[in-house]
PDB file of C-alpha atoms in Angstrom:
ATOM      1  CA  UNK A 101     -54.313  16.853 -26.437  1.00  0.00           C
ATOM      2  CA  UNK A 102     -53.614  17.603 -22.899  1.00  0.00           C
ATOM      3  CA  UNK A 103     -53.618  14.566 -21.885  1.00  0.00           C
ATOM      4  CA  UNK A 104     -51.124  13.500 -24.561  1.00  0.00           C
ATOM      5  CA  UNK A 105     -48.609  16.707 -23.247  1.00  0.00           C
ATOM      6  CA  UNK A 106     -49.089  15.249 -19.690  1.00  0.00           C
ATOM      7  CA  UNK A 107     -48.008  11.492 -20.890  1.00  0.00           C
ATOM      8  CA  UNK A 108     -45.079  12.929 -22.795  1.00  0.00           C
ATOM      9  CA  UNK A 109     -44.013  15.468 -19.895  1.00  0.00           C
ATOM     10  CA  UNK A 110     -43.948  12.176 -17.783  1.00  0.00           C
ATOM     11  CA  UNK A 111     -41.911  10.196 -20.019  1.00  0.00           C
ATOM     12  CA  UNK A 112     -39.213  12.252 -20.578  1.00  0.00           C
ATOM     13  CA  UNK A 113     -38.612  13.367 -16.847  1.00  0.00           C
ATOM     14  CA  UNK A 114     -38.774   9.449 -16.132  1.00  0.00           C
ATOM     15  CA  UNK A 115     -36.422   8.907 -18.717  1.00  0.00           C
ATOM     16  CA  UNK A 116     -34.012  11.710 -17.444  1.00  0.00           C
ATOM     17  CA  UNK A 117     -34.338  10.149 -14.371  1.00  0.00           C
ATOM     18  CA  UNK A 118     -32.487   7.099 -15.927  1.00  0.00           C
ATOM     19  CA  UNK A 119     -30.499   9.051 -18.264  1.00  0.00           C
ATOM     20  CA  UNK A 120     -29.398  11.120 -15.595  1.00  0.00           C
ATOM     21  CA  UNK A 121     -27.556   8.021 -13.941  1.00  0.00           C
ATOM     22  CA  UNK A 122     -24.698   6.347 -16.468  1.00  0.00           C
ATOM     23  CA  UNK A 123     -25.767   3.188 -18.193  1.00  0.00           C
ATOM     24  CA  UNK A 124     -22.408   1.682 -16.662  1.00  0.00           C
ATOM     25  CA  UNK A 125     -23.697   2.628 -12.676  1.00  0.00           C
ATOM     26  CA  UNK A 126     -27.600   0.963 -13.819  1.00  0.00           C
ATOM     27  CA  UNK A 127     -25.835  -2.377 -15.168  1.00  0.00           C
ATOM     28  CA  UNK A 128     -23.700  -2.640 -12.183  1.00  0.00           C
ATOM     29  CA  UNK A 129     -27.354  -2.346  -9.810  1.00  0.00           C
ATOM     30  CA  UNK A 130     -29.072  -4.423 -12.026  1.00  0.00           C
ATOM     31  CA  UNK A 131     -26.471  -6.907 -11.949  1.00  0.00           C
ATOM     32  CA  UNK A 132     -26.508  -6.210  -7.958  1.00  0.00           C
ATOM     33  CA  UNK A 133     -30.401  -7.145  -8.426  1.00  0.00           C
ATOM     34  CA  UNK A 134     -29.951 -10.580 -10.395  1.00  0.00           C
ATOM     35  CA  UNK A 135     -27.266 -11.781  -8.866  1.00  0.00           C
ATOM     36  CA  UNK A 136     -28.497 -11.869  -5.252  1.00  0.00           C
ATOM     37  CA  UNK A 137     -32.078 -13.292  -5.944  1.00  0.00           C
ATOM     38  CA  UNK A 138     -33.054  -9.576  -5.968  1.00  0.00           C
ATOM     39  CA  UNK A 139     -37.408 -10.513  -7.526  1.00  0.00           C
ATOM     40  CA  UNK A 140     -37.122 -12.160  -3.378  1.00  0.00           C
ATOM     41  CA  UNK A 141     -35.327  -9.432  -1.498  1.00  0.00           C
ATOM     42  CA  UNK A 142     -37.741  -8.113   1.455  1.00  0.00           C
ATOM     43  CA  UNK A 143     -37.642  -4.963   0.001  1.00  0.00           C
ATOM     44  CA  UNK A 144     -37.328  -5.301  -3.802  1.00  0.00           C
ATOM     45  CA  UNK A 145     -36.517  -2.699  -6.600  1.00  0.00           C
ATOM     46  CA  UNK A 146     -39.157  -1.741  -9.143  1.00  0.00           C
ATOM     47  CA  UNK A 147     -36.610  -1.690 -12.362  1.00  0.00           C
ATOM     48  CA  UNK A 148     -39.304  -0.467 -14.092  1.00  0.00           C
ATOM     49  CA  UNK A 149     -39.211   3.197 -12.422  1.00  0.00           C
ATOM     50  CA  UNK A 150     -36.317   5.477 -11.819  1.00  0.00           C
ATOM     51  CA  UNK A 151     -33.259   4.392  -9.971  1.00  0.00           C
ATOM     52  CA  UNK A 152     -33.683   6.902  -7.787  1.00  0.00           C
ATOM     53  CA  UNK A 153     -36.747   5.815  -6.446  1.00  0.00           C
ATOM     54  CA  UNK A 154     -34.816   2.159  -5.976  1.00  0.00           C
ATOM     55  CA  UNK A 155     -34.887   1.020  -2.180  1.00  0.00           C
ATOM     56  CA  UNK A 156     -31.386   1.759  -0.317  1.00  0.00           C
ATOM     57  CA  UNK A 157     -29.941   3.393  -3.150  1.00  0.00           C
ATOM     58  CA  UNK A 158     -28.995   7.172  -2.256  1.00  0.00           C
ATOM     59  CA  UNK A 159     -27.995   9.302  -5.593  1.00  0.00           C
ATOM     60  CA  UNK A 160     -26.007  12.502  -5.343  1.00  0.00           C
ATOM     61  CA  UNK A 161     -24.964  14.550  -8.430  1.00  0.00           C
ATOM     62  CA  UNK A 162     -26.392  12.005 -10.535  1.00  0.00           C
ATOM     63  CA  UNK A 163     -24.348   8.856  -9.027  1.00  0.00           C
ATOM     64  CA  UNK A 164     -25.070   6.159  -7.215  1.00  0.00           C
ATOM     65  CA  UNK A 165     -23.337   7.400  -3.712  1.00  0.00           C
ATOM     66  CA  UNK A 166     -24.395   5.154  -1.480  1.00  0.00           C
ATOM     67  CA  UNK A 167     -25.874   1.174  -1.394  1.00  0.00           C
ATOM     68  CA  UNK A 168     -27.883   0.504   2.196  1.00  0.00           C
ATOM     69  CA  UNK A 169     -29.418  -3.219   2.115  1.00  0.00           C
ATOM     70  CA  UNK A 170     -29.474  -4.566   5.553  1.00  0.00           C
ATOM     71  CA  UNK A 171     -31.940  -7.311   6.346  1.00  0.00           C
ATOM     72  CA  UNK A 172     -33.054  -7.697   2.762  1.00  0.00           C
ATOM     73  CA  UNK A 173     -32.481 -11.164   2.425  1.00  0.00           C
ATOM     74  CA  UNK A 174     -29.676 -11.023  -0.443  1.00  0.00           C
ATOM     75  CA  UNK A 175     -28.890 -14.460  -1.016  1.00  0.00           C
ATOM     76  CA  UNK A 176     -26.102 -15.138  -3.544  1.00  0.00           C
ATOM     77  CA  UNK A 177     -22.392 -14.048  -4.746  1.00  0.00           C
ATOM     78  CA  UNK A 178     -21.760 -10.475  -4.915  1.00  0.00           C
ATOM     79  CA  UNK A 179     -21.406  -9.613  -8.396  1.00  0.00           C
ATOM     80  CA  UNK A 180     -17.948  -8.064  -9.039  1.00  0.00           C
ATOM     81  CA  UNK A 181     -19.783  -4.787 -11.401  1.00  0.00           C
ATOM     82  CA  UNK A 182     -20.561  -3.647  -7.920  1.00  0.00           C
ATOM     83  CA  UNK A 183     -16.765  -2.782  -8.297  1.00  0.00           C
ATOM     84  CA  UNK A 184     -17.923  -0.264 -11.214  1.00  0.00           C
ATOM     85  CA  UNK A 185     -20.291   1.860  -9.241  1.00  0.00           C
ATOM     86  CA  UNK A 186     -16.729   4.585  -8.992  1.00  0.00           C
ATOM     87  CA  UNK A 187     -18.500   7.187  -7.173  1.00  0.00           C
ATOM     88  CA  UNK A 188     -20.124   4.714  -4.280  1.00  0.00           C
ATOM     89  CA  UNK A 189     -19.181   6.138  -0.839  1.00  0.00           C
ATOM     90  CA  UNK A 190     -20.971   3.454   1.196  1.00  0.00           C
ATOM     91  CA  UNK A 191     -21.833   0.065   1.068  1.00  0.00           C
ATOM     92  CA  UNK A 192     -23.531  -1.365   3.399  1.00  0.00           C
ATOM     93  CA  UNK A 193     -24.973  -5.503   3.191  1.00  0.00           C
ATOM     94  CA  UNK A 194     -24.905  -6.261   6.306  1.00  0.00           C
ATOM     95  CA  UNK A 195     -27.864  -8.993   7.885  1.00  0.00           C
ATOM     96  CA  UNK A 196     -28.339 -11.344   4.893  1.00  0.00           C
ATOM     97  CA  UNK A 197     -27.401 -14.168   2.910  1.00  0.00           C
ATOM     98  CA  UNK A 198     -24.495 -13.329   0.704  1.00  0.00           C
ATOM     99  CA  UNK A 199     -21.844 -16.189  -0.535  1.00  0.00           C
ATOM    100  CA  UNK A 200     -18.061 -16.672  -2.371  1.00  0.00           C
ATOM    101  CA  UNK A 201     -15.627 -15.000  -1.858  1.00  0.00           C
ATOM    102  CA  UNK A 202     -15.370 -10.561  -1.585  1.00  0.00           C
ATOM    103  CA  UNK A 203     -15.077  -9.835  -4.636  1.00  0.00           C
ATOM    104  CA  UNK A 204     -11.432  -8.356  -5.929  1.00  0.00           C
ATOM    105  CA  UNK A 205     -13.079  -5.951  -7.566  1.00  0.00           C
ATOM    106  CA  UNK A 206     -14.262  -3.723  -4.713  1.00  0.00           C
ATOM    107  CA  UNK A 207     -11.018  -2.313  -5.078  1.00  0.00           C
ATOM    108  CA  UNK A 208     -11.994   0.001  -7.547  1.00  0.00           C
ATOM    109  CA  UNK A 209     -14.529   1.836  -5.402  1.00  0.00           C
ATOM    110  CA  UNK A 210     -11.671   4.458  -4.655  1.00  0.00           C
ATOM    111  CA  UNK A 211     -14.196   6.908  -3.036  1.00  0.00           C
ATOM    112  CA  UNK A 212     -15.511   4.074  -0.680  1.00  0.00           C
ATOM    113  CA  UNK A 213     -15.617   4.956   3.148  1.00  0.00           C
ATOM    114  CA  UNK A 214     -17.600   2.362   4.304  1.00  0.00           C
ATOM    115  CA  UNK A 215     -18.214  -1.350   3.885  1.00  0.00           C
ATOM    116  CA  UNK A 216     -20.120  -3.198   5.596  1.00  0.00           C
ATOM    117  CA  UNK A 217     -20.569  -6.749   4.677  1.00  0.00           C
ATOM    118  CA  UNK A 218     -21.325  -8.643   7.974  1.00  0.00           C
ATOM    119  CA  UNK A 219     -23.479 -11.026   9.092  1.00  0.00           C
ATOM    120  CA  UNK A 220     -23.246 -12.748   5.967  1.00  0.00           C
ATOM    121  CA  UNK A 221     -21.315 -16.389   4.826  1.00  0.00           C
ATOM    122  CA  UNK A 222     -18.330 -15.151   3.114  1.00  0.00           C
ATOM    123  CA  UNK A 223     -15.976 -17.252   2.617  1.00  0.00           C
ATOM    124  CA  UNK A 224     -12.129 -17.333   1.418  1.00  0.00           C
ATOM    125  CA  UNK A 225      -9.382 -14.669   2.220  1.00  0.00           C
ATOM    126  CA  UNK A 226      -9.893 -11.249   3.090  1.00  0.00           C
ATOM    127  CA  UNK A 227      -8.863  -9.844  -0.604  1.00  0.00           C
ATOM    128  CA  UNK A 228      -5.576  -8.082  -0.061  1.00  0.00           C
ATOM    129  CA  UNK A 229      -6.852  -5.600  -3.146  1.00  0.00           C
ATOM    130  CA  UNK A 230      -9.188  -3.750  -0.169  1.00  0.00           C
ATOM    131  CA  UNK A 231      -5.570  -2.253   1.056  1.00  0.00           C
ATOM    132  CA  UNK A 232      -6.286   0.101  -2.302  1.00  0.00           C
ATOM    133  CA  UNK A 233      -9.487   1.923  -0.693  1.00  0.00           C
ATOM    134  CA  UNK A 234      -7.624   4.385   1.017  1.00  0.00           C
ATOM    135  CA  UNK A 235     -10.419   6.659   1.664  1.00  0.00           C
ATOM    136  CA  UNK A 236     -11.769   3.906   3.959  1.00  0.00           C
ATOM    137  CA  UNK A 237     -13.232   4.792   7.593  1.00  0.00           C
ATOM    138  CA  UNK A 238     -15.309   1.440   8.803  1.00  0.00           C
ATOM    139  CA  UNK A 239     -14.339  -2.307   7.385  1.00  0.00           C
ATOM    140  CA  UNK A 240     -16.881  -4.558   9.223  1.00  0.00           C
ATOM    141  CA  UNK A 241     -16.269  -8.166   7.982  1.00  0.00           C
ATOM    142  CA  UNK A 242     -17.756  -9.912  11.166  1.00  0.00           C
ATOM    143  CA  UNK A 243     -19.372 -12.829  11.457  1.00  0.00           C
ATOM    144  CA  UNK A 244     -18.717 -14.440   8.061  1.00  0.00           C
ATOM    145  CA  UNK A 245     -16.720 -17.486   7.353  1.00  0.00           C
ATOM    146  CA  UNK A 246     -13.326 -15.766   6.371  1.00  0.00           C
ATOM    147  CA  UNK A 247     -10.036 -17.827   6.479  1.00  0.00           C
ATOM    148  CA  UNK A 248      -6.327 -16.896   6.657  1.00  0.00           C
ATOM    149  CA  UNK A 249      -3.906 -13.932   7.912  1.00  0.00           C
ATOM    150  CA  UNK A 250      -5.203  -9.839   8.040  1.00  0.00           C
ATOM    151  CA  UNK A 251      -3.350  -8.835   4.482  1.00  0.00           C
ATOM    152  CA  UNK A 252      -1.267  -6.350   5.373  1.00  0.00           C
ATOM    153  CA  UNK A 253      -2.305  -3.734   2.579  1.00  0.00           C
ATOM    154  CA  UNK A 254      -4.993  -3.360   5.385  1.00  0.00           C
ATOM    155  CA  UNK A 255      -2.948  -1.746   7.544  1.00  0.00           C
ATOM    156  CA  UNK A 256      -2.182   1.177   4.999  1.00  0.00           C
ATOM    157  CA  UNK A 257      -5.411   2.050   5.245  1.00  0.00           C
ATOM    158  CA  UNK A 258      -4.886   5.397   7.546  1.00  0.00           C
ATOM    159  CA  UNK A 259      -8.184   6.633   7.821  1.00  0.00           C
ATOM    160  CA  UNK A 260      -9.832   3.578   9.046  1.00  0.00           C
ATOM    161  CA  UNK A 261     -11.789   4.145  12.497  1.00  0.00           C
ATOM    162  CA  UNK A 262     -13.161   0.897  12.206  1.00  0.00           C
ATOM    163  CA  UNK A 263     -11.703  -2.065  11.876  1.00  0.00           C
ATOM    164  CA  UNK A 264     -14.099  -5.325  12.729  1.00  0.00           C
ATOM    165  CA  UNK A 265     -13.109  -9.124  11.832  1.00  0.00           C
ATOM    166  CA  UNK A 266     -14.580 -10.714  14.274  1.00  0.00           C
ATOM    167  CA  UNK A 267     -16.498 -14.301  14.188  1.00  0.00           C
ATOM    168  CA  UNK A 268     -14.663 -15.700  11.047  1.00  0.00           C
ATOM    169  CA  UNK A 269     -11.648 -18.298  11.011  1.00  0.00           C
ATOM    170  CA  UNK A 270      -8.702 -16.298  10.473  1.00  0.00           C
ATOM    171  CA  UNK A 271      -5.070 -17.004  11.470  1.00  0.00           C
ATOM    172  CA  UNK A 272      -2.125 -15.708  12.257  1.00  0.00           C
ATOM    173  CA  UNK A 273      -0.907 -12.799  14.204  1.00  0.00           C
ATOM    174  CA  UNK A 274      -2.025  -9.086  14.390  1.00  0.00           C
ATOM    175  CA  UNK A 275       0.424  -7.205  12.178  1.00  0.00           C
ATOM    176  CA  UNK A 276       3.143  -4.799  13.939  1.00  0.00           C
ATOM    177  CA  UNK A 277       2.245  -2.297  10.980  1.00  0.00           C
ATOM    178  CA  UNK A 278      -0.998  -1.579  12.900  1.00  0.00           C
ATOM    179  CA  UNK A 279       0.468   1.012  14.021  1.00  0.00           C
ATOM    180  CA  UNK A 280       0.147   3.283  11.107  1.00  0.00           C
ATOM    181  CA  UNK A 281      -3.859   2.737  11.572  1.00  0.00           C
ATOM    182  CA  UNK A 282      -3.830   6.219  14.139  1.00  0.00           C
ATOM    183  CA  UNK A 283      -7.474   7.078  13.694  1.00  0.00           C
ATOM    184  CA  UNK A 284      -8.582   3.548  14.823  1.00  0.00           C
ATOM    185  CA  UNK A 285     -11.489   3.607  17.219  1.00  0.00           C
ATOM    186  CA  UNK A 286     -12.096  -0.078  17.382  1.00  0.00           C
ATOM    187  CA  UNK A 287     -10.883  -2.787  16.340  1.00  0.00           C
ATOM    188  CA  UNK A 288     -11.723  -6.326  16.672  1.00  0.00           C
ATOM    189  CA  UNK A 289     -10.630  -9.988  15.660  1.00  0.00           C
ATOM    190  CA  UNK A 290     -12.703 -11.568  18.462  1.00  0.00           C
ATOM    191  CA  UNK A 291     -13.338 -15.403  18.128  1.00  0.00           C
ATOM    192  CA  UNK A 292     -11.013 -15.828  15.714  1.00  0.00           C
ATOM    193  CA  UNK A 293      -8.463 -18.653  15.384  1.00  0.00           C
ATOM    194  CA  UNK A 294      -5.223 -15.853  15.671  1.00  0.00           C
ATOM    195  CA  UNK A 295      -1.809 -16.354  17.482  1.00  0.00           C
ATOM    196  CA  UNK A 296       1.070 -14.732  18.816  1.00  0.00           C
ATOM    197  CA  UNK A 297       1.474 -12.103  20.716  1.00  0.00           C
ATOM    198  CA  UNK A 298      -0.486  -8.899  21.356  1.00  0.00           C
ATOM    199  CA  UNK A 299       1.550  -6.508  19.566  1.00  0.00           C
ATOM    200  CA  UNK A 300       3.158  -3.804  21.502  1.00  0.00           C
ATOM    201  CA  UNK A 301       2.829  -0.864  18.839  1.00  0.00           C
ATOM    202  CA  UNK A 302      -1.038  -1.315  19.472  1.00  0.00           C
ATOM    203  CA  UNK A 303      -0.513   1.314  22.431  1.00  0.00           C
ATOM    204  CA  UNK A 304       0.532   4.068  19.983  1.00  0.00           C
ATOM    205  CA  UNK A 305      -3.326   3.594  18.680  1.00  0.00           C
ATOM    206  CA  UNK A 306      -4.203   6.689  21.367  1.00  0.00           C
ATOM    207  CA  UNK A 307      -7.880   7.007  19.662  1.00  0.00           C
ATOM    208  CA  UNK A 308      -8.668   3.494  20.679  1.00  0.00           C
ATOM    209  CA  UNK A 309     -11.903   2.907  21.953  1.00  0.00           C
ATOM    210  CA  UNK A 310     -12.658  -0.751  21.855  1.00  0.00           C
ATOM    211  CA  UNK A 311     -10.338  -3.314  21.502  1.00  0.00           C
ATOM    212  CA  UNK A 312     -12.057  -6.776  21.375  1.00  0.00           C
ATOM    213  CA  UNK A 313      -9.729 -10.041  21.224  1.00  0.00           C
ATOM    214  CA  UNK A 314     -11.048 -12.658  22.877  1.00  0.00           C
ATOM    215  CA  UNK A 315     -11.637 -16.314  22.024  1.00  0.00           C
ATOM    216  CA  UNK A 316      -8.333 -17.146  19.988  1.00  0.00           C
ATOM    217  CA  UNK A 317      -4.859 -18.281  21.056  1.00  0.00           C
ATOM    218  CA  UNK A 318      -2.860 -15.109  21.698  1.00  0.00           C
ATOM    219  CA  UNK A 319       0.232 -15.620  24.092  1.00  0.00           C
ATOM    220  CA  UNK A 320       2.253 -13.841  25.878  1.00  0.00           C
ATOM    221  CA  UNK A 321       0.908 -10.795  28.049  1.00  0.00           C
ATOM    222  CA  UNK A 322      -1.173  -7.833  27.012  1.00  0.00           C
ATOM    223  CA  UNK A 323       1.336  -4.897  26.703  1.00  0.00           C
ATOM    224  CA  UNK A 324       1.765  -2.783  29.968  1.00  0.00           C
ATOM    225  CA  UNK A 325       1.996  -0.071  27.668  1.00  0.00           C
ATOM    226  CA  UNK A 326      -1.480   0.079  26.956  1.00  0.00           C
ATOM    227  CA  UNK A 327      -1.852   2.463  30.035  1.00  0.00           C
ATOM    228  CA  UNK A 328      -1.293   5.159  27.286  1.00  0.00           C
ATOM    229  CA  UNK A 329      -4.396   4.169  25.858  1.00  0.00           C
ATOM    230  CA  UNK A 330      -6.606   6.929  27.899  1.00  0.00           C
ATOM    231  CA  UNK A 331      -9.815   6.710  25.902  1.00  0.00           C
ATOM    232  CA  UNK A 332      -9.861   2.730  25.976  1.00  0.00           C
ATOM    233  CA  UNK A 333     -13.324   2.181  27.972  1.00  0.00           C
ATOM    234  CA  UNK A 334     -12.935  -1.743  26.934  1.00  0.00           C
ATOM    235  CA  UNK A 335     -10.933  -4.309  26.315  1.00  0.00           C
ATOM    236  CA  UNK A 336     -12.043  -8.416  26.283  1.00  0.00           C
ATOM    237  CA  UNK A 337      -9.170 -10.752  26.254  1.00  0.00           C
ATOM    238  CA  UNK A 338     -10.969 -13.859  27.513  1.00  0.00           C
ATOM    239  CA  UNK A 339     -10.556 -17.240  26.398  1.00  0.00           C
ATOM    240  CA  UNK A 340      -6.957 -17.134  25.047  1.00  0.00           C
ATOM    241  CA  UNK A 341      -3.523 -18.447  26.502  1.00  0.00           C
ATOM    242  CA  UNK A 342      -1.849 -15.535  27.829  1.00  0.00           C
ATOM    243  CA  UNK A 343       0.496 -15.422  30.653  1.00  0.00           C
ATOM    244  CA  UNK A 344      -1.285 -13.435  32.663  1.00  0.00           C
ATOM    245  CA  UNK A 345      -4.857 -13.553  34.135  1.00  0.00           C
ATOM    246  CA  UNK A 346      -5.345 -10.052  34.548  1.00  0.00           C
ATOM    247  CA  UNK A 347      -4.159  -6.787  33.223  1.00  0.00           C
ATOM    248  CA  UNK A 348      -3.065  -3.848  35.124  1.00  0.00           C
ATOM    249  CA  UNK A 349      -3.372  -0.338  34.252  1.00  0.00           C
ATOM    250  CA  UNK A 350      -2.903   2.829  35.465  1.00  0.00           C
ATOM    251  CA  UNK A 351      -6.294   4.725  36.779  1.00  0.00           C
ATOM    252  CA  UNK A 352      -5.374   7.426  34.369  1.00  0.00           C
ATOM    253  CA  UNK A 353      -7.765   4.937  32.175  1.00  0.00           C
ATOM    254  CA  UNK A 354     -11.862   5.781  31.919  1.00  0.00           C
ATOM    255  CA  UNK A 355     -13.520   4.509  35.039  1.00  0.00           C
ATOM    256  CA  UNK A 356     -15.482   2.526  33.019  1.00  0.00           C
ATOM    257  CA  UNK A 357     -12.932   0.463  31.580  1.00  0.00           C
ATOM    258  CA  UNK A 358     -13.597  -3.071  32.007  1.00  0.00           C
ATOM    259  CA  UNK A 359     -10.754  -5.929  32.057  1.00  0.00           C
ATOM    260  CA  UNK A 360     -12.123  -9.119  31.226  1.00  0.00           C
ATOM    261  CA  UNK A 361     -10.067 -11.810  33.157  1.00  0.00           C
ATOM    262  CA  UNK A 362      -8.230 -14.286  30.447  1.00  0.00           C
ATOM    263  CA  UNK A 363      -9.552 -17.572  32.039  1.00  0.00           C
ATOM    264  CA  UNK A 364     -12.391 -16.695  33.140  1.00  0.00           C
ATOM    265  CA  UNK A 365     -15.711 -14.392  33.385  1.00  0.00           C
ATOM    266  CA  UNK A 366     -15.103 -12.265  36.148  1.00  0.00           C
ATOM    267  CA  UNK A 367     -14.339  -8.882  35.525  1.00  0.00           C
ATOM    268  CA  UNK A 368     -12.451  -5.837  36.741  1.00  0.00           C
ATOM    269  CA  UNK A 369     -13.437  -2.266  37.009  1.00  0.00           C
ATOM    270  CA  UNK A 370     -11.175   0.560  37.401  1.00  0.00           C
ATOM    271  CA  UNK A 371     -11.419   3.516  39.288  1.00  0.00           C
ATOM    272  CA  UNK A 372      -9.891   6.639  38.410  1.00  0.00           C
ATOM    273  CA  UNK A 373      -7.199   7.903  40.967  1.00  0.00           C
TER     274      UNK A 373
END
């Protein structure tokens, strides 16, 4: 008789377990599971025990909060019910094998902060739906096989600190309306395929930390007016056709700031006055 009151107790706090998530959040990691080859992931889930259990799944208040899958060796699209999971802060897929295009529907995930989705084989335009996450702190598209211009609904996207679209195929210039991105840290479209000039408004970006835009076809000069950018510790603008060789800036700049020269490999450090 015990033994029956044990197997019962069990089931029903394994079952609240499940309950506890909605069925609509389970279907959208299930369909996370089948759709990327999930029984061959490095680390795969156990559907038969409680999602919370799940590897790289973090639940909070019973939702799914966060996704963390680096290095698991997703291989497949990324199924758009993903785009259900409306409490999902972070999403990070970074390190594996994923395919087709980033999915529309990610642009539901109005609580998102983070996506991560590098290091992968995406393909097609960066959707111009992602301009809707505007809770967004860290984009990192890098390293995928993305084609055309940065949609411009990205650059509403004031909280970003993060902005990295490097190693893809995209074209076109950097938008003026990057100025509106204040909080940005870094930000990167480093071999890349872009032209035009290096916008100007780039030196009202004061936070800017990293600014990495080498290997493309920018002309023109980099802006004189990025000696306002005081926490800048460095800037790559190698490999591109720019006017100039070098940059100069004012030693108000960290003296760790490295210039990288435009036609070559030789770099620059400057010394604060």
């Amino acid at each position: 008789m015990k033994n029956l009151k044990y197997t019962i107790l069990t089931f029903l706090i394994s079952f609240a377990a499940f309950a506890n998530i909605p069925n609509s959040e389970k279907e959208s990691l299930l369909a996370l599971y089948n759709g990327t080859n999930g029984a061959e992931w490095n680390s795969a889930w156990d559907i038969t025990l409680p999602v919370d259990t799940w590897y790289g799944v973090k639940i909070e208040n019973n939702h799914v909060v966060e996704i963390n899958l680096p290095f698991n060796n997703l291989i497949g699209s990324l199924p758009s019910e993903v785009g259900n999971l409306s409490e999902l802060v972070k999403l990070n897929l970074g390190f594996n094998g994923l395919t087709g295009n980033v999915p529309t529907a990610l642009s539901k995930l109005q609580n998102l902060e983070v996506l991560e989705l590098f290091m992968n084989k995406f393909e097609g335009e960066i959707p111009a739906e992602l301009g809707q996450l505007k809770k967004l702190k860290s984009l990192k598209l890098y390293s995928n096989k993305l084609t055309g211009n940065i949609p411009l609904p990205i650059m509403g996207l004031v909280n970003l600190e993060e902005l990295l679209l490097g190693s893809n195929y995209l074209t076109g210039n950097i938008p003026q309306e990057i100025q509106a991105l204040k909080k940005l840290k870094k930000f990167s479209v480093m071999d890349n395929k872009m032209d035009g000039e290096i916008p100007v408004e780039m030196a009202q970006l004061t936070d800017l930390e990293e600014l990495l835009l080498s290997t493309n076809q920018f002309t023109g000069d980099v802006p004189i007016e990025f000696i306002n950018l005081t926490k800048l510790n460095t800037i790559m603008v190698s490999d591109n056709k720019l006017n100039t060789e070098y940059i100069s800036v004012s030693g108000k700049n960290p003296p760790s700031l490295m210039l990288i020269e435009s036609s070559a490999t030789a770099t620059i450090d400057i010394e604060k006055e």
